């Protein structure tokens, strides 16, 4: 059953995210039942699911090209983070009204925030996943951060939007690949592991949020299949749908 519909974008929608959970244990303070849509029209629109209004709460129109991904800033942080094909990561601080922009200089197709909220992995169309600290050494986000790791040897990217993700223990970064593989990179290293079963580009990856199951991975592909993976010890493939 459709509960709510919103209109306003003038081009296709690239990404949708829930910025506030509304549950009693939810620590995200962006707002309860607030949804965000990122579009090819270079805007982000925020929507209040509790309101009957069809107008957005806010329109973020700072991007110069398609907005590819959006997320809240993590638990207990009043921030919204967006990435764009214009090569920039934008962090909106809702408490101060400040906009912090990081110029990656390459089109960004997706990003992932680590579970501890300290690191960001940005997947770029030049085939490199750039990993950098969200904060500098003084715990400030309004200055440029140093890229401390690059992953590029095992996944292929250049024509498709590929998602990346952190494992629940933040020890690994996962990525889809245009060759159909899921690639697992250790954060403290560069040698990746390939999980191969898809027959077309792997567009989406995610990890089980339970810290006790960092080895549990799900992937989706343009071949029309979704696969749930486990580590070697738990079995190579748990389920395929």
PDB file of C-alpha atoms in Angstrom:
ATOM      1  CA  UNK A   1       0.000   0.000   0.000  1.00  0.00           C
ATOM      2  CA  UNK A   2       1.319   3.418  -0.977  1.00  0.00           C
ATOM      3  CA  UNK A   3       1.392   5.662   2.098  1.00  0.00           C
ATOM      4  CA  UNK A   4       2.896   8.845   0.675  1.00  0.00           C
ATOM      5  CA  UNK A   5       3.950  10.355  -2.648  1.00  0.00           C
ATOM      6  CA  UNK A   6       6.122  13.398  -3.323  1.00  0.00           C
ATOM      7  CA  UNK A   7       6.827  15.323  -6.505  1.00  0.00           C
ATOM      8  CA  UNK A   8       9.261  18.060  -7.459  1.00  0.00           C
ATOM      9  CA  UNK A   9      12.368  16.706  -9.151  1.00  0.00           C
ATOM     10  CA  UNK A  10      12.765  17.570 -12.827  1.00  0.00           C
ATOM     11  CA  UNK A  11      14.939  14.561 -13.694  1.00  0.00           C
ATOM     12  CA  UNK A  12      15.360  10.958 -12.613  1.00  0.00           C
ATOM     13  CA  UNK A  13      15.986  10.161  -8.954  1.00  0.00           C
ATOM     14  CA  UNK A  14      19.411   8.673  -8.284  1.00  0.00           C
ATOM     15  CA  UNK A  15      19.157   7.795  -4.592  1.00  0.00           C
ATOM     16  CA  UNK A  16      16.687   7.800  -1.693  1.00  0.00           C
ATOM     17  CA  UNK A  17      17.577   7.604   1.998  1.00  0.00           C
ATOM     18  CA  UNK A  18      15.823   7.749   5.354  1.00  0.00           C
ATOM     19  CA  UNK A  19      17.590  10.333   7.490  1.00  0.00           C
ATOM     20  CA  UNK A  20      15.616   9.721  10.684  1.00  0.00           C
ATOM     21  CA  UNK A  21      14.245   6.456  11.968  1.00  0.00           C
ATOM     22  CA  UNK A  22      11.553   7.593  14.364  1.00  0.00           C
ATOM     23  CA  UNK A  23      12.088   4.632  16.694  1.00  0.00           C
ATOM     24  CA  UNK A  24      12.640   5.119  20.410  1.00  0.00           C
ATOM     25  CA  UNK A  25      16.178   3.724  20.129  1.00  0.00           C
ATOM     26  CA  UNK A  26      17.080   5.823  17.110  1.00  0.00           C
ATOM     27  CA  UNK A  27      20.126   8.026  17.740  1.00  0.00           C
ATOM     28  CA  UNK A  28      19.966   9.908  14.471  1.00  0.00           C
ATOM     29  CA  UNK A  29      18.955  13.480  15.245  1.00  0.00           C
ATOM     30  CA  UNK A  30      18.499  14.819  11.711  1.00  0.00           C
ATOM     31  CA  UNK A  31      14.783  14.260  12.212  1.00  0.00           C
ATOM     32  CA  UNK A  32      12.233  11.520  12.657  1.00  0.00           C
ATOM     33  CA  UNK A  33      10.650  10.240   9.477  1.00  0.00           C
ATOM     34  CA  UNK A  34      12.641  12.577   7.251  1.00  0.00           C
ATOM     35  CA  UNK A  35      13.463  11.214   3.823  1.00  0.00           C
ATOM     36  CA  UNK A  36      15.898  12.574   1.250  1.00  0.00           C
ATOM     37  CA  UNK A  37      15.901  12.138  -2.510  1.00  0.00           C
ATOM     38  CA  UNK A  38      18.941  12.876  -4.688  1.00  0.00           C
ATOM     39  CA  UNK A  39      18.395  13.553  -8.342  1.00  0.00           C
ATOM     40  CA  UNK A  40      19.991  13.933 -11.749  1.00  0.00           C
ATOM     41  CA  UNK A  41      18.614  17.496 -11.632  1.00  0.00           C
ATOM     42  CA  UNK A  42      21.517  18.318  -9.238  1.00  0.00           C
ATOM     43  CA  UNK A  43      19.294  18.817  -6.179  1.00  0.00           C
ATOM     44  CA  UNK A  44      18.503  17.051  -2.928  1.00  0.00           C
ATOM     45  CA  UNK A  45      15.024  17.371  -1.478  1.00  0.00           C
ATOM     46  CA  UNK A  46      14.053  16.577   2.102  1.00  0.00           C
ATOM     47  CA  UNK A  47      10.555  15.279   2.835  1.00  0.00           C
ATOM     48  CA  UNK A  48       8.597  14.919   6.079  1.00  0.00           C
ATOM     49  CA  UNK A  49       6.637  11.658   6.042  1.00  0.00           C
ATOM     50  CA  UNK A  50       4.450  12.849   8.936  1.00  0.00           C
ATOM     51  CA  UNK A  51       3.212  15.879   7.032  1.00  0.00           C
ATOM     52  CA  UNK A  52       0.419  15.916   4.475  1.00  0.00           C
ATOM     53  CA  UNK A  53       2.209  18.674   2.574  1.00  0.00           C
ATOM     54  CA  UNK A  54       3.625  17.808  -0.838  1.00  0.00           C
ATOM     55  CA  UNK A  55       6.254  20.527  -0.555  1.00  0.00           C
ATOM     56  CA  UNK A  56       9.784  19.571   0.498  1.00  0.00           C
ATOM     57  CA  UNK A  57      11.133  20.653   3.869  1.00  0.00           C
ATOM     58  CA  UNK A  58      14.302  21.858   2.206  1.00  0.00           C
ATOM     59  CA  UNK A  59      16.007  21.895  -1.183  1.00  0.00           C
ATOM     60  CA  UNK A  60      19.801  21.563  -1.352  1.00  0.00           C
ATOM     61  CA  UNK A  61      20.897  22.923  -4.726  1.00  0.00           C
ATOM     62  CA  UNK A  62      24.644  23.470  -4.317  1.00  0.00           C
ATOM     63  CA  UNK A  63      25.730  20.629  -6.627  1.00  0.00           C
ATOM     64  CA  UNK A  64      26.755  21.472 -10.166  1.00  0.00           C
ATOM     65  CA  UNK A  65      25.919  18.036 -11.560  1.00  0.00           C
ATOM     66  CA  UNK A  66      23.891  14.943 -10.698  1.00  0.00           C
ATOM     67  CA  UNK A  67      23.747  14.099  -6.981  1.00  0.00           C
ATOM     68  CA  UNK A  68      24.691  10.439  -6.724  1.00  0.00           C
ATOM     69  CA  UNK A  69      24.323   9.529  -3.041  1.00  0.00           C
ATOM     70  CA  UNK A  70      23.130  10.917   0.285  1.00  0.00           C
ATOM     71  CA  UNK A  71      23.309   9.924   3.950  1.00  0.00           C
ATOM     72  CA  UNK A  72      22.969  11.316   7.439  1.00  0.00           C
ATOM     73  CA  UNK A  73      26.203  12.136   9.243  1.00  0.00           C
ATOM     74  CA  UNK A  74      25.917   9.229  11.662  1.00  0.00           C
ATOM     75  CA  UNK A  75      24.441   8.593  15.088  1.00  0.00           C
ATOM     76  CA  UNK A  76      23.929  11.692  17.179  1.00  0.00           C
ATOM     77  CA  UNK A  77      25.244  14.011  14.452  1.00  0.00           C
ATOM     78  CA  UNK A  78      23.055  16.678  12.854  1.00  0.00           C
ATOM     79  CA  UNK A  79      24.610  16.445   9.421  1.00  0.00           C
ATOM     80  CA  UNK A  80      23.634  15.510   5.893  1.00  0.00           C
ATOM     81  CA  UNK A  81      26.330  14.262   3.523  1.00  0.00           C
ATOM     82  CA  UNK A  82      25.957  14.196  -0.265  1.00  0.00           C
ATOM     83  CA  UNK A  83      28.173  13.247  -3.195  1.00  0.00           C
ATOM     84  CA  UNK A  84      27.941  14.408  -6.770  1.00  0.00           C
ATOM     85  CA  UNK A  85      29.249  13.723 -10.239  1.00  0.00           C
ATOM     86  CA  UNK A  86      30.843  17.179  -9.996  1.00  0.00           C
ATOM     87  CA  UNK A  87      33.485  15.462  -7.846  1.00  0.00           C
ATOM     88  CA  UNK A  88      32.562  16.976  -4.498  1.00  0.00           C
ATOM     89  CA  UNK A  89      31.461  15.637  -1.134  1.00  0.00           C
ATOM     90  CA  UNK A  90      29.261  18.152   0.671  1.00  0.00           C
ATOM     91  CA  UNK A  91      28.566  18.046   4.404  1.00  0.00           C
ATOM     92  CA  UNK A  92      25.657  20.161   5.642  1.00  0.00           C
ATOM     93  CA  UNK A  93      25.868  20.948   9.345  1.00  0.00           C
ATOM     94  CA  UNK A  94      22.250  21.511  10.390  1.00  0.00           C
ATOM     95  CA  UNK A  95      23.186  23.042  13.732  1.00  0.00           C
ATOM     96  CA  UNK A  96      25.474  25.776  12.403  1.00  0.00           C
ATOM     97  CA  UNK A  97      24.071  26.086   8.890  1.00  0.00           C
ATOM     98  CA  UNK A  98      27.573  25.532   7.564  1.00  0.00           C
ATOM     99  CA  UNK A  99      28.424  23.780   4.298  1.00  0.00           C
ATOM    100  CA  UNK A 100      31.765  21.980   4.098  1.00  0.00           C
ATOM    101  CA  UNK A 101      32.881  20.928   0.612  1.00  0.00           C
ATOM    102  CA  UNK A 102      35.565  18.353  -0.200  1.00  0.00           C
ATOM    103  CA  UNK A 103      36.820  18.391  -3.794  1.00  0.00           C
ATOM    104  CA  UNK A 104      37.797  14.884  -4.888  1.00  0.00           C
ATOM    105  CA  UNK A 105      38.348  16.110  -8.486  1.00  0.00           C
ATOM    106  CA  UNK A 106      36.770  12.959  -9.938  1.00  0.00           C
ATOM    107  CA  UNK A 107      33.073  12.077 -10.477  1.00  0.00           C
ATOM    108  CA  UNK A 108      31.747  10.280  -7.373  1.00  0.00           C
ATOM    109  CA  UNK A 109      29.160   7.551  -7.896  1.00  0.00           C
ATOM    110  CA  UNK A 110      28.587   6.598  -4.258  1.00  0.00           C
ATOM    111  CA  UNK A 111      30.041   6.801  -0.776  1.00  0.00           C
ATOM    112  CA  UNK A 112      29.841   4.972   2.520  1.00  0.00           C
ATOM    113  CA  UNK A 113      30.233   6.230   6.073  1.00  0.00           C
ATOM    114  CA  UNK A 114      31.997   3.938   8.524  1.00  0.00           C
ATOM    115  CA  UNK A 115      29.956   2.623  11.422  1.00  0.00           C
ATOM    116  CA  UNK A 116      32.018   4.596  13.935  1.00  0.00           C
ATOM    117  CA  UNK A 117      31.344   7.747  11.886  1.00  0.00           C
ATOM    118  CA  UNK A 118      35.026   8.590  11.487  1.00  0.00           C
ATOM    119  CA  UNK A 119      35.799   7.591   7.895  1.00  0.00           C
ATOM    120  CA  UNK A 120      34.276   8.021   4.449  1.00  0.00           C
ATOM    121  CA  UNK A 121      34.873   5.807   1.428  1.00  0.00           C
ATOM    122  CA  UNK A 122      34.119   7.480  -1.915  1.00  0.00           C
ATOM    123  CA  UNK A 123      33.758   5.381  -5.069  1.00  0.00           C
ATOM    124  CA  UNK A 124      34.805   7.348  -8.157  1.00  0.00           C
ATOM    125  CA  UNK A 125      34.441   6.871 -11.890  1.00  0.00           C
ATOM    126  CA  UNK A 126      38.222   6.848 -12.345  1.00  0.00           C
ATOM    127  CA  UNK A 127      38.174   3.368 -10.812  1.00  0.00           C
ATOM    128  CA  UNK A 128      39.505   4.368  -7.389  1.00  0.00           C
ATOM    129  CA  UNK A 129      37.822   4.150  -3.983  1.00  0.00           C
ATOM    130  CA  UNK A 130      39.274   6.901  -1.791  1.00  0.00           C
ATOM    131  CA  UNK A 131      39.217   6.431   1.946  1.00  0.00           C
ATOM    132  CA  UNK A 132      39.717   9.444   4.193  1.00  0.00           C
ATOM    133  CA  UNK A 133      38.990  10.666   7.685  1.00  0.00           C
ATOM    134  CA  UNK A 134      35.766  12.574   8.204  1.00  0.00           C
ATOM    135  CA  UNK A 135      37.515  14.752  10.785  1.00  0.00           C
ATOM    136  CA  UNK A 136      41.034  16.161  10.884  1.00  0.00           C
ATOM    137  CA  UNK A 137      43.404  15.685  13.816  1.00  0.00           C
ATOM    138  CA  UNK A 138      41.628  18.463  15.740  1.00  0.00           C
ATOM    139  CA  UNK A 139      38.226  16.821  15.207  1.00  0.00           C
ATOM    140  CA  UNK A 140      37.162  19.553  12.778  1.00  0.00           C
ATOM    141  CA  UNK A 141      35.303  18.929   9.536  1.00  0.00           C
ATOM    142  CA  UNK A 142      35.707  22.405   8.050  1.00  0.00           C
ATOM    143  CA  UNK A 143      39.221  21.781   6.713  1.00  0.00           C
ATOM    144  CA  UNK A 144      40.502  19.442   4.034  1.00  0.00           C
ATOM    145  CA  UNK A 145      41.083  15.877   5.154  1.00  0.00           C
ATOM    146  CA  UNK A 146      43.894  13.618   4.003  1.00  0.00           C
ATOM    147  CA  UNK A 147      43.159  10.580   1.851  1.00  0.00           C
ATOM    148  CA  UNK A 148      44.862   7.766   3.738  1.00  0.00           C
ATOM    149  CA  UNK A 149      43.994   4.821   1.511  1.00  0.00           C
ATOM    150  CA  UNK A 150      43.153   4.122  -2.126  1.00  0.00           C
ATOM    151  CA  UNK A 151      41.636   0.924  -3.483  1.00  0.00           C
ATOM    152  CA  UNK A 152      41.749   0.238  -7.202  1.00  0.00           C
ATOM    153  CA  UNK A 153      43.593  -2.952  -8.130  1.00  0.00           C
ATOM    154  CA  UNK A 154      40.795  -5.501  -7.956  1.00  0.00           C
ATOM    155  CA  UNK A 155      37.534  -3.835  -8.991  1.00  0.00           C
ATOM    156  CA  UNK A 156      36.681  -2.282 -12.347  1.00  0.00           C
ATOM    157  CA  UNK A 157      34.754   0.986 -12.576  1.00  0.00           C
ATOM    158  CA  UNK A 158      34.248   3.604 -15.267  1.00  0.00           C
ATOM    159  CA  UNK A 159      30.844   3.243 -16.906  1.00  0.00           C
ATOM    160  CA  UNK A 160      28.421   2.185 -14.155  1.00  0.00           C
ATOM    161  CA  UNK A 161      27.334   3.533 -10.805  1.00  0.00           C
ATOM    162  CA  UNK A 162      28.816   1.102  -8.276  1.00  0.00           C
ATOM    163  CA  UNK A 163      28.129   1.218  -4.549  1.00  0.00           C
ATOM    164  CA  UNK A 164      30.636   0.646  -1.773  1.00  0.00           C
ATOM    165  CA  UNK A 165      30.134  -0.237   1.900  1.00  0.00           C
ATOM    166  CA  UNK A 166      31.961  -0.821   5.183  1.00  0.00           C
ATOM    167  CA  UNK A 167      31.756  -4.127   7.009  1.00  0.00           C
ATOM    168  CA  UNK A 168      30.071  -3.889  10.407  1.00  0.00           C
ATOM    169  CA  UNK A 169      33.445  -3.945  12.184  1.00  0.00           C
ATOM    170  CA  UNK A 170      34.881  -1.253   9.829  1.00  0.00           C
ATOM    171  CA  UNK A 171      37.811  -3.506   8.976  1.00  0.00           C
ATOM    172  CA  UNK A 172      36.836  -3.956   5.316  1.00  0.00           C
ATOM    173  CA  UNK A 173      35.543  -1.868   2.424  1.00  0.00           C
ATOM    174  CA  UNK A 174      33.376  -3.651  -0.132  1.00  0.00           C
ATOM    175  CA  UNK A 175      32.703  -2.645  -3.697  1.00  0.00           C
ATOM    176  CA  UNK A 176      30.784  -3.812  -6.692  1.00  0.00           C
ATOM    177  CA  UNK A 177      32.618  -4.227  -9.971  1.00  0.00           C
ATOM    178  CA  UNK A 178      31.813  -3.969 -13.663  1.00  0.00           C
ATOM    179  CA  UNK A 179      33.309  -7.440 -14.114  1.00  0.00           C
ATOM    180  CA  UNK A 180      30.509  -8.864 -11.948  1.00  0.00           C
ATOM    181  CA  UNK A 181      32.577  -9.493  -8.832  1.00  0.00           C
ATOM    182  CA  UNK A 182      32.186  -8.276  -5.266  1.00  0.00           C
ATOM    183  CA  UNK A 183      35.562  -7.040  -4.055  1.00  0.00           C
ATOM    184  CA  UNK A 184      36.536  -7.000  -0.372  1.00  0.00           C
ATOM    185  CA  UNK A 185      39.424  -4.676   0.556  1.00  0.00           C
ATOM    186  CA  UNK A 186      41.014  -4.676   4.031  1.00  0.00           C
ATOM    187  CA  UNK A 187      41.147  -1.121   5.379  1.00  0.00           C
ATOM    188  CA  UNK A 188      44.695  -1.660   6.628  1.00  0.00           C
ATOM    189  CA  UNK A 189      45.894  -3.142   3.352  1.00  0.00           C
ATOM    190  CA  UNK A 190      45.402  -3.020  -0.387  1.00  0.00           C
ATOM    191  CA  UNK A 191      45.138  -6.657  -1.453  1.00  0.00           C
ATOM    192  CA  UNK A 192      41.494  -7.436  -2.144  1.00  0.00           C
ATOM    193  CA  UNK A 193      39.509 -10.632  -2.381  1.00  0.00           C
ATOM    194  CA  UNK A 194      37.086 -11.304  -5.231  1.00  0.00           C
ATOM    195  CA  UNK A 195      33.715 -12.991  -4.733  1.00  0.00           C
ATOM    196  CA  UNK A 196      32.637 -14.148  -8.167  1.00  0.00           C
ATOM    197  CA  UNK A 197      29.192 -15.421  -9.060  1.00  0.00           C
ATOM    198  CA  UNK A 198      27.351 -12.584 -10.852  1.00  0.00           C
ATOM    199  CA  UNK A 199      27.420 -12.534 -14.651  1.00  0.00           C
ATOM    200  CA  UNK A 200      26.910  -8.780 -15.117  1.00  0.00           C
ATOM    201  CA  UNK A 201      28.147  -5.622 -13.317  1.00  0.00           C
ATOM    202  CA  UNK A 202      27.543  -5.712  -9.563  1.00  0.00           C
ATOM    203  CA  UNK A 203      25.801  -2.421  -8.805  1.00  0.00           C
ATOM    204  CA  UNK A 204      24.959  -2.670  -5.108  1.00  0.00           C
ATOM    205  CA  UNK A 205      26.627  -4.120  -1.999  1.00  0.00           C
ATOM    206  CA  UNK A 206      25.756  -4.002   1.678  1.00  0.00           C
ATOM    207  CA  UNK A 207      26.794  -5.696   4.914  1.00  0.00           C
ATOM    208  CA  UNK A 208      24.924  -7.146   7.846  1.00  0.00           C
ATOM    209  CA  UNK A 209      24.747  -4.374  10.500  1.00  0.00           C
ATOM    210  CA  UNK A 210      25.373  -6.826  13.355  1.00  0.00           C
ATOM    211  CA  UNK A 211      28.939  -6.482  14.614  1.00  0.00           C
ATOM    212  CA  UNK A 212      29.017 -10.210  15.324  1.00  0.00           C
ATOM    213  CA  UNK A 213      28.506 -10.957  11.614  1.00  0.00           C
ATOM    214  CA  UNK A 214      30.988  -8.786   9.693  1.00  0.00           C
ATOM    215  CA  UNK A 215      31.439 -11.609   7.178  1.00  0.00           C
ATOM    216  CA  UNK A 216      27.810 -11.497   5.988  1.00  0.00           C
ATOM    217  CA  UNK A 217      27.471  -9.600   2.681  1.00  0.00           C
ATOM    218  CA  UNK A 218      24.642  -9.038   0.187  1.00  0.00           C
ATOM    219  CA  UNK A 219      25.090  -7.975  -3.424  1.00  0.00           C
ATOM    220  CA  UNK A 220      22.820  -7.155  -6.364  1.00  0.00           C
ATOM    221  CA  UNK A 221      23.688  -7.199 -10.048  1.00  0.00           C
ATOM    222  CA  UNK A 222      22.450  -6.114 -13.444  1.00  0.00           C
ATOM    223  CA  UNK A 223      22.086  -9.829 -14.197  1.00  0.00           C
ATOM    224  CA  UNK A 224      18.876  -9.676 -12.123  1.00  0.00           C
ATOM    225  CA  UNK A 225      20.150 -11.667  -9.153  1.00  0.00           C
ATOM    226  CA  UNK A 226      20.905 -10.933  -5.516  1.00  0.00           C
ATOM    227  CA  UNK A 227      23.394 -13.006  -3.547  1.00  0.00           C
ATOM    228  CA  UNK A 228      24.078 -13.311   0.168  1.00  0.00           C
ATOM    229  CA  UNK A 229      27.717 -14.183   0.836  1.00  0.00           C
ATOM    230  CA  UNK A 230      29.611 -15.411   3.876  1.00  0.00           C
ATOM    231  CA  UNK A 231      33.276 -15.850   4.686  1.00  0.00           C
ATOM    232  CA  UNK A 232      35.185 -18.987   3.755  1.00  0.00           C
ATOM    233  CA  UNK A 233      34.644 -20.357   7.251  1.00  0.00           C
ATOM    234  CA  UNK A 234      30.877 -19.825   7.097  1.00  0.00           C
ATOM    235  CA  UNK A 235      30.448 -21.077   3.531  1.00  0.00           C
ATOM    236  CA  UNK A 236      31.021 -19.303   0.223  1.00  0.00           C
ATOM    237  CA  UNK A 237      27.397 -18.721  -0.712  1.00  0.00           C
ATOM    238  CA  UNK A 238      24.507 -18.857   1.754  1.00  0.00           C
ATOM    239  CA  UNK A 239      21.632 -18.078  -0.560  1.00  0.00           C
ATOM    240  CA  UNK A 240      20.929 -16.874  -4.074  1.00  0.00           C
ATOM    241  CA  UNK A 241      17.629 -15.342  -5.206  1.00  0.00           C
TER     242      UNK A 241
END
